[in-house]
PDB file of C-alpha atoms in Angstrom:
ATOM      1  CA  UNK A 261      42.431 -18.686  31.873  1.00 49.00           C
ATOM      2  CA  UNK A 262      40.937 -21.922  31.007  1.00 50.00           C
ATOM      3  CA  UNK A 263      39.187 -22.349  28.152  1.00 49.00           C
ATOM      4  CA  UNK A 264      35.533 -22.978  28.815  1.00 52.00           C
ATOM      5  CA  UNK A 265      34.039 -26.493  28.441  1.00 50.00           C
ATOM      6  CA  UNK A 266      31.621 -26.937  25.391  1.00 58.00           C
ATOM      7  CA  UNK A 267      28.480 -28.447  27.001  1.00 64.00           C
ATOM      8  CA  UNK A 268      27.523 -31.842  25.246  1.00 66.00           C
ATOM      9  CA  UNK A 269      24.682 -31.917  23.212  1.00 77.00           C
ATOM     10  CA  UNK A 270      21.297 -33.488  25.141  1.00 74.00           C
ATOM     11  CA  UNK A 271      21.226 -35.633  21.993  1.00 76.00           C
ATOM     12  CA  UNK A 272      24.208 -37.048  22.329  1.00 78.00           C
ATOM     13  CA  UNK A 273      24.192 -37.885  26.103  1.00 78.00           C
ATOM     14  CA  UNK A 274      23.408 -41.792  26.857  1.00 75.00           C
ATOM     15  CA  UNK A 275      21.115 -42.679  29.307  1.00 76.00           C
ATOM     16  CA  UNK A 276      22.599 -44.737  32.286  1.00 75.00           C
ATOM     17  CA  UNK A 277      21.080 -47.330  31.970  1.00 76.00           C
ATOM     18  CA  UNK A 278      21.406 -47.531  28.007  1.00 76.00           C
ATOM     19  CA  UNK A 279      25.383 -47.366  28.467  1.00 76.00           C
ATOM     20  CA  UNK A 280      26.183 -51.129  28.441  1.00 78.00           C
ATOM     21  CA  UNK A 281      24.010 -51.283  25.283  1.00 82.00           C
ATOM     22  CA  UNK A 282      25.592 -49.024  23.642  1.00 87.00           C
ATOM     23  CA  UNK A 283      29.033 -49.247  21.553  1.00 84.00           C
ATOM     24  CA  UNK A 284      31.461 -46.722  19.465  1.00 89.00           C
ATOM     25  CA  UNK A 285      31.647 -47.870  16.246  1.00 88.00           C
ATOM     26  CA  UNK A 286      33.633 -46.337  13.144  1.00 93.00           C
ATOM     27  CA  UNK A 287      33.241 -47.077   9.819  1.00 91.00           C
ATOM     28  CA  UNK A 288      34.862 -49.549   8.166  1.00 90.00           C
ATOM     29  CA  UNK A 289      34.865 -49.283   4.413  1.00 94.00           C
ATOM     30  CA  UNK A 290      35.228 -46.489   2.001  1.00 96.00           C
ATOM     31  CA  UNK A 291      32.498 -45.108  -0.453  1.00 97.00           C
ATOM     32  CA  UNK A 292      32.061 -46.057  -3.751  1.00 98.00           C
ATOM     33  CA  UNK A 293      32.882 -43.473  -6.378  1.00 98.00           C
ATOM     34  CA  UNK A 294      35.151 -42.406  -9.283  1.00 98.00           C
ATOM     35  CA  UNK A 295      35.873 -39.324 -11.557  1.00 98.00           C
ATOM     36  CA  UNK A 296      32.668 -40.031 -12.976  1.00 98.00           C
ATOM     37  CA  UNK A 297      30.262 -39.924 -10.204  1.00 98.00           C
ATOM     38  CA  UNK A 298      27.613 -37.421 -10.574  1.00 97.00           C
ATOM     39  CA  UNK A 299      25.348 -38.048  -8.113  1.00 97.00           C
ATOM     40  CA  UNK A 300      25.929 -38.877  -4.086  1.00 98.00           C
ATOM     41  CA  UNK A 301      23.796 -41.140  -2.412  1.00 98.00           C
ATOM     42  CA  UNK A 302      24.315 -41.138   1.623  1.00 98.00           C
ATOM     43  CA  UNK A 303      23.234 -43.558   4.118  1.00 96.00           C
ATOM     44  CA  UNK A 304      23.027 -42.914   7.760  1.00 92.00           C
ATOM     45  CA  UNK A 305      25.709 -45.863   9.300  1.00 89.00           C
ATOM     46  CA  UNK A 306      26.415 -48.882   7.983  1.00 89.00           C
ATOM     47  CA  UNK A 307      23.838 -51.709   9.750  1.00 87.00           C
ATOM     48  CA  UNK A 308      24.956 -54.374  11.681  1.00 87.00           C
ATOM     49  CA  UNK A 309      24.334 -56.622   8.173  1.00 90.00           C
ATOM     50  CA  UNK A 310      26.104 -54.493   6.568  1.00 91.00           C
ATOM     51  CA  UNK A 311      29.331 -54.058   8.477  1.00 88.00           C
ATOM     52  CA  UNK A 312      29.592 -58.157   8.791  1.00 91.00           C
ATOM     53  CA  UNK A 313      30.023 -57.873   5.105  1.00 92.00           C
ATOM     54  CA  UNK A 314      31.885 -54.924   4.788  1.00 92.00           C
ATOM     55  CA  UNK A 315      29.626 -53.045   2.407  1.00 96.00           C
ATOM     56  CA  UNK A 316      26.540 -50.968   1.948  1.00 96.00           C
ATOM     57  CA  UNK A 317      22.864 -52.317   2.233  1.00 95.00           C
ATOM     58  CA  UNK A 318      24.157 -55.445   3.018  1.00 92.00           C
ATOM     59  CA  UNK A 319      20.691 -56.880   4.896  1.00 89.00           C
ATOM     60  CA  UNK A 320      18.860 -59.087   2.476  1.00 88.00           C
ATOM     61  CA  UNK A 321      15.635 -56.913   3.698  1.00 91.00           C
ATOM     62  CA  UNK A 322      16.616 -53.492   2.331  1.00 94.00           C
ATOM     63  CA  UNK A 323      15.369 -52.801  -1.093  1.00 97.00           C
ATOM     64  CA  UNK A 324      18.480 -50.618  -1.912  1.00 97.00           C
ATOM     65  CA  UNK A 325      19.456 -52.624  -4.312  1.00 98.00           C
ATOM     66  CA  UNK A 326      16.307 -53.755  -5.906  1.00 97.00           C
ATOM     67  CA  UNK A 327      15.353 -50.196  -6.589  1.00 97.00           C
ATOM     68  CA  UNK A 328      18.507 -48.904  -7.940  1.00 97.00           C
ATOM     69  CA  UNK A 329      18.401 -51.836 -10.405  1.00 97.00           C
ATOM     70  CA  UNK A 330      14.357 -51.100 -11.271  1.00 96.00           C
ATOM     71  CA  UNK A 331      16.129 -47.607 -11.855  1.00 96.00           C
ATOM     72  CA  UNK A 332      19.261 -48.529 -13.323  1.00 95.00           C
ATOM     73  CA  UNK A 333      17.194 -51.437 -16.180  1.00 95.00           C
ATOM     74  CA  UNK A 334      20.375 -53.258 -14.759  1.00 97.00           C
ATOM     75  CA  UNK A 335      20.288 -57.185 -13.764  1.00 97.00           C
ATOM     76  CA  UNK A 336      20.353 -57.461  -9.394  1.00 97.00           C
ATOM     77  CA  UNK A 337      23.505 -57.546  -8.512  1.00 97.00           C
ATOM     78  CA  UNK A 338      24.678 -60.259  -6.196  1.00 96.00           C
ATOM     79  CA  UNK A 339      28.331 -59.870  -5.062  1.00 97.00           C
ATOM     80  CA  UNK A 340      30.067 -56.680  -4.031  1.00 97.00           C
ATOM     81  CA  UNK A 341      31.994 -56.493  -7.629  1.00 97.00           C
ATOM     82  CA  UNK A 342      28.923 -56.336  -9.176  1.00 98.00           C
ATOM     83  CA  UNK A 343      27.229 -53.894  -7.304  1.00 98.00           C
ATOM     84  CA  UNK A 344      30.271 -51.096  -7.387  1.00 98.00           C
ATOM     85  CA  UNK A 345      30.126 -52.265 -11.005  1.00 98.00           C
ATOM     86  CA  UNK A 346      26.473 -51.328 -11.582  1.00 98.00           C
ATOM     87  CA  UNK A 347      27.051 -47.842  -9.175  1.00 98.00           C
ATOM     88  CA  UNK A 348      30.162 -46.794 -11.312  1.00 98.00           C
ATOM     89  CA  UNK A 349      28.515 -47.605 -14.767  1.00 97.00           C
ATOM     90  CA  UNK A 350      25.987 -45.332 -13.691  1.00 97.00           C
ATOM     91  CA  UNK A 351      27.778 -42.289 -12.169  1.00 98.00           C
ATOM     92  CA  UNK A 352      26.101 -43.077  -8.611  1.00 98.00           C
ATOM     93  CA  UNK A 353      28.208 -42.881  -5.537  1.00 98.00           C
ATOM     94  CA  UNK A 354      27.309 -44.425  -2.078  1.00 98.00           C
ATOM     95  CA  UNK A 355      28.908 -43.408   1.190  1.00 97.00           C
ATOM     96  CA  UNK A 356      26.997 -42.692   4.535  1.00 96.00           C
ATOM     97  CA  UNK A 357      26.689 -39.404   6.302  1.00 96.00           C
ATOM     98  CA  UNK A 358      28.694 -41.026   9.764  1.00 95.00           C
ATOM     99  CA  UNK A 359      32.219 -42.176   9.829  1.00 95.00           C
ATOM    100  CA  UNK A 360      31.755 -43.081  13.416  1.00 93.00           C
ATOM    101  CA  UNK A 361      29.094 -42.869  16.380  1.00 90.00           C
ATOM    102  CA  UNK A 362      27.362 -44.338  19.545  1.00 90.00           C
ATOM    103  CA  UNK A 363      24.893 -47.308  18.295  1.00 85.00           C
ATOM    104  CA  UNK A 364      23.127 -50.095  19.621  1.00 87.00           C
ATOM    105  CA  UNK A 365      23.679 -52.335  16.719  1.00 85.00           C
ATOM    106  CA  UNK A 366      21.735 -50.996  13.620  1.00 82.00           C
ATOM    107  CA  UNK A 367      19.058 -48.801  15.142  1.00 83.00           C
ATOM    108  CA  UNK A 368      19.458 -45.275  13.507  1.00 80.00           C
ATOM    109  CA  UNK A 369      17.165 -43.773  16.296  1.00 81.00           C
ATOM    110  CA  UNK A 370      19.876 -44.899  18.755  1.00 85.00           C
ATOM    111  CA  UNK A 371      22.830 -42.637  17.614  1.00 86.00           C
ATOM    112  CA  UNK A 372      24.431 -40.426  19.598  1.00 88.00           C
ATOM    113  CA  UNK A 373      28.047 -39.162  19.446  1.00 90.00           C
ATOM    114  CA  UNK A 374      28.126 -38.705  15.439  1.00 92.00           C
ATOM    115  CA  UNK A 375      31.797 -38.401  13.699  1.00 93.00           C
ATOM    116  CA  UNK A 376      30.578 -37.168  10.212  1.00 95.00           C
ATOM    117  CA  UNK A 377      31.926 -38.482   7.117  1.00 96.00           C
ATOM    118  CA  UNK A 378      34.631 -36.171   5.318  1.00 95.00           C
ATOM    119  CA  UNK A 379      32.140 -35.716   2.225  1.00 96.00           C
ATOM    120  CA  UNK A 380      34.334 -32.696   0.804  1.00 96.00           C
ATOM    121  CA  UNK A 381      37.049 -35.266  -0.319  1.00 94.00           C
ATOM    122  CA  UNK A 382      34.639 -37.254  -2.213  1.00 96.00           C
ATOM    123  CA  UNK A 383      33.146 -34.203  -4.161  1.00 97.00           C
ATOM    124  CA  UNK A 384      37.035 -33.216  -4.761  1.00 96.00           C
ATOM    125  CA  UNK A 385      37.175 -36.797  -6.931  1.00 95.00           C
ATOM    126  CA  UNK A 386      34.382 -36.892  -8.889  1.00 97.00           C
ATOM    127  CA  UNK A 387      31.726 -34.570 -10.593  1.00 97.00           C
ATOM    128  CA  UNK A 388      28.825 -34.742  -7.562  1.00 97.00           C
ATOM    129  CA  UNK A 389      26.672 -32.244  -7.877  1.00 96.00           C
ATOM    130  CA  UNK A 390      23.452 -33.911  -6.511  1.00 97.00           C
ATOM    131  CA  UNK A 391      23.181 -35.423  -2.966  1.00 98.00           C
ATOM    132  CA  UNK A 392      20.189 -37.394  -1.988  1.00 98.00           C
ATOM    133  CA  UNK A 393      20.175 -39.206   1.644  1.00 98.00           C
ATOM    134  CA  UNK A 394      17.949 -42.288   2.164  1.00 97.00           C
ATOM    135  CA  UNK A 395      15.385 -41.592   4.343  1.00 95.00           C
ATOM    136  CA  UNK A 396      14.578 -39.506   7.123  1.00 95.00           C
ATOM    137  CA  UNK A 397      17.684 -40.008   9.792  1.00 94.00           C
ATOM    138  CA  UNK A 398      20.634 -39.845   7.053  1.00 96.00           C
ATOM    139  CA  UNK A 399      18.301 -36.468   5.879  1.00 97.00           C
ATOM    140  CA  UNK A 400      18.397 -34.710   9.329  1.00 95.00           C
ATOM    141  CA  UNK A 401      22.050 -35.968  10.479  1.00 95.00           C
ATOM    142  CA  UNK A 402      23.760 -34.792   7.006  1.00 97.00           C
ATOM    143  CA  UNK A 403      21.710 -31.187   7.587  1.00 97.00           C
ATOM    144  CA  UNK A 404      23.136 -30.863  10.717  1.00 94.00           C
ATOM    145  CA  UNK A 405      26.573 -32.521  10.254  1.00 93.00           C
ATOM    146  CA  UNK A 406      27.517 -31.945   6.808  1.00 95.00           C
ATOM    147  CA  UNK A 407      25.638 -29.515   5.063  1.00 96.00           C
ATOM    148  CA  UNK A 408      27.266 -26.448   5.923  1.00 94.00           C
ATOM    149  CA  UNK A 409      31.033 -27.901   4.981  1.00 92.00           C
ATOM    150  CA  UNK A 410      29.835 -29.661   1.781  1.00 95.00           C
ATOM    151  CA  UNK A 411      27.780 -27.001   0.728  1.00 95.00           C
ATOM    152  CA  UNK A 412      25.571 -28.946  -1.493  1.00 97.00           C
ATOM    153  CA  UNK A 413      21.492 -29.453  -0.020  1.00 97.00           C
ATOM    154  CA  UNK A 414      20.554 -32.907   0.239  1.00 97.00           C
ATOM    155  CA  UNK A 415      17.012 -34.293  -1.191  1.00 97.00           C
ATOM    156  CA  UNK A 416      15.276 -36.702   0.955  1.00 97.00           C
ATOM    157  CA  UNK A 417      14.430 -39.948  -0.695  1.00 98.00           C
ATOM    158  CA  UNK A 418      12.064 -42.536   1.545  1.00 97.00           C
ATOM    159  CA  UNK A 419      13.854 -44.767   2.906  1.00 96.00           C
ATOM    160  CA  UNK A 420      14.868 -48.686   1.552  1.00 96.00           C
ATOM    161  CA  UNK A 421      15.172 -49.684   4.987  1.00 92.00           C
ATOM    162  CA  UNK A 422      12.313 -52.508   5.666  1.00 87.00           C
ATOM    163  CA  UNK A 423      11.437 -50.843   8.918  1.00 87.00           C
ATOM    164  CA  UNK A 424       9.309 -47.974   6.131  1.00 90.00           C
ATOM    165  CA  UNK A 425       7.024 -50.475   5.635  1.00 88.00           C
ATOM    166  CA  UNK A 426       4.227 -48.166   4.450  1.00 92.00           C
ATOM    167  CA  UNK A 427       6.385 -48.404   1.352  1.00 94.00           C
ATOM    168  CA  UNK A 428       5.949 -51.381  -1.369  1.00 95.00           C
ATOM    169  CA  UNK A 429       8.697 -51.847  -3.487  1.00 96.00           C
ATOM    170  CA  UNK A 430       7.203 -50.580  -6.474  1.00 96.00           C
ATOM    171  CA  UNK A 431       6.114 -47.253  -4.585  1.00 96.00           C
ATOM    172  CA  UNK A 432       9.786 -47.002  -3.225  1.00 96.00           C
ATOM    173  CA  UNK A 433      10.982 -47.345  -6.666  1.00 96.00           C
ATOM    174  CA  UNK A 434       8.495 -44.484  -8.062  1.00 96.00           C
ATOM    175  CA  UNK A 435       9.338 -41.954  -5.319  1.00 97.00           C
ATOM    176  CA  UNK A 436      12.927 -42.292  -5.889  1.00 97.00           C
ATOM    177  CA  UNK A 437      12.228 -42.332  -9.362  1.00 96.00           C
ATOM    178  CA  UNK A 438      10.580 -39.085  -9.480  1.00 96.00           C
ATOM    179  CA  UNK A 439      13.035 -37.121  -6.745  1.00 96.00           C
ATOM    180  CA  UNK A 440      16.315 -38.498  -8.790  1.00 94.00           C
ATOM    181  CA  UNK A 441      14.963 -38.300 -12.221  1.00 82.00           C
ATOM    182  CA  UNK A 442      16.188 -40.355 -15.087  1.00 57.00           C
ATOM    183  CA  UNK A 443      17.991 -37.002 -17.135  1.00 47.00           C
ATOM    184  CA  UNK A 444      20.446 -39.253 -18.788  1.00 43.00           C
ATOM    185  CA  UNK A 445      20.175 -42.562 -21.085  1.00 39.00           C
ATOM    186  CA  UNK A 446      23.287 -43.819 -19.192  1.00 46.00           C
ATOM    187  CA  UNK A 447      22.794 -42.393 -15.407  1.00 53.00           C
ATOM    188  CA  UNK A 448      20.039 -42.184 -13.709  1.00 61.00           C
TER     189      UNK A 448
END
């Protein structure tokens, strides 16, 4: 007996005339944590920015970084060292909830085809026991990816892309402010 075919999800099926814009992408650098790491902060996929440059929020647009600095009372870090420098100091880990998917470059409303990240093996090396996903789309994908396995709820913070527009800096910074908290003097 043959074993019956799992029918794909209508999510996940590309339009034909969407398949030449489309291409399966994995993901190319690791997430930054340590033994220390208390808190988990997930992306969606890296952006097409961000995989030129082989790191996270790497579009001069997204306010990622400016926030968690506002957060952190930490200088803006410029280069890569400093910014796993900054993320380590203060327990903060970054991955994504994707390790690989169907994109059409950095649009997070075109994925399709999601590989989630193995989040378990992070949590295994460091003391995580918060996990907050930037913005809506890293939200619903880790719910319905990675939830279950990790076992851990995610919050939703608004997102640092600059397509959330209705969101100044200095509101971003307050929102995430408020849904991380600022419990210790050397962690957010």
């Amino acid at each position: 007996m043959k074993p019956k075919r799992k029918k794909p999800d209508p999510a996940d099926v590309i339009p034909e005339e969407d398949k030449l814009r489309y291409q399966h992408v994995k993901h190319t650098f690791e997430p930054v944590y340590d033994q220390n790491s208390e808190l988990l902060i997930l992306g969606t996929f890296p952006s097409v920015k961000s995989r030129e440059q082989n790191f996270y929020y790497g579009h001069p647009q997204n306010r990622f970084w400016k926030v968690l600095a506002r957060l952190t009372e930490e200088k803006l870090p410029e280069t890569i060292e400093e910014k796993k420098a900054m993320l380590l100091k203060h327990h903060i880990a970054v991955w994504d909830v994707i390790a690989g998917c169907d994109i059409i470059g950095s649009s997070d409303s075109s994925i399709k085809n999601v590989v989630p990240a193995d989040i378990p093996r992070v949590l295994k090396g460091s003391r995580i026991t918060r996990i907050f996903a930037n913005g809506d789309k890293a939200h619903r994908l880790y719910q319905k990816h990675c939830e279950e396995a990790v076992g851990i709820k995610a919050v939703k913070l608004p997102s640092s892309s600059p397509a959330n527009a209705v969101f100044t800096l200095d509101r971003l910074t307050d929102a995430w402010r408020e849904l991380i908290g600022t419990e210790k003097s050397d962690g957010i």
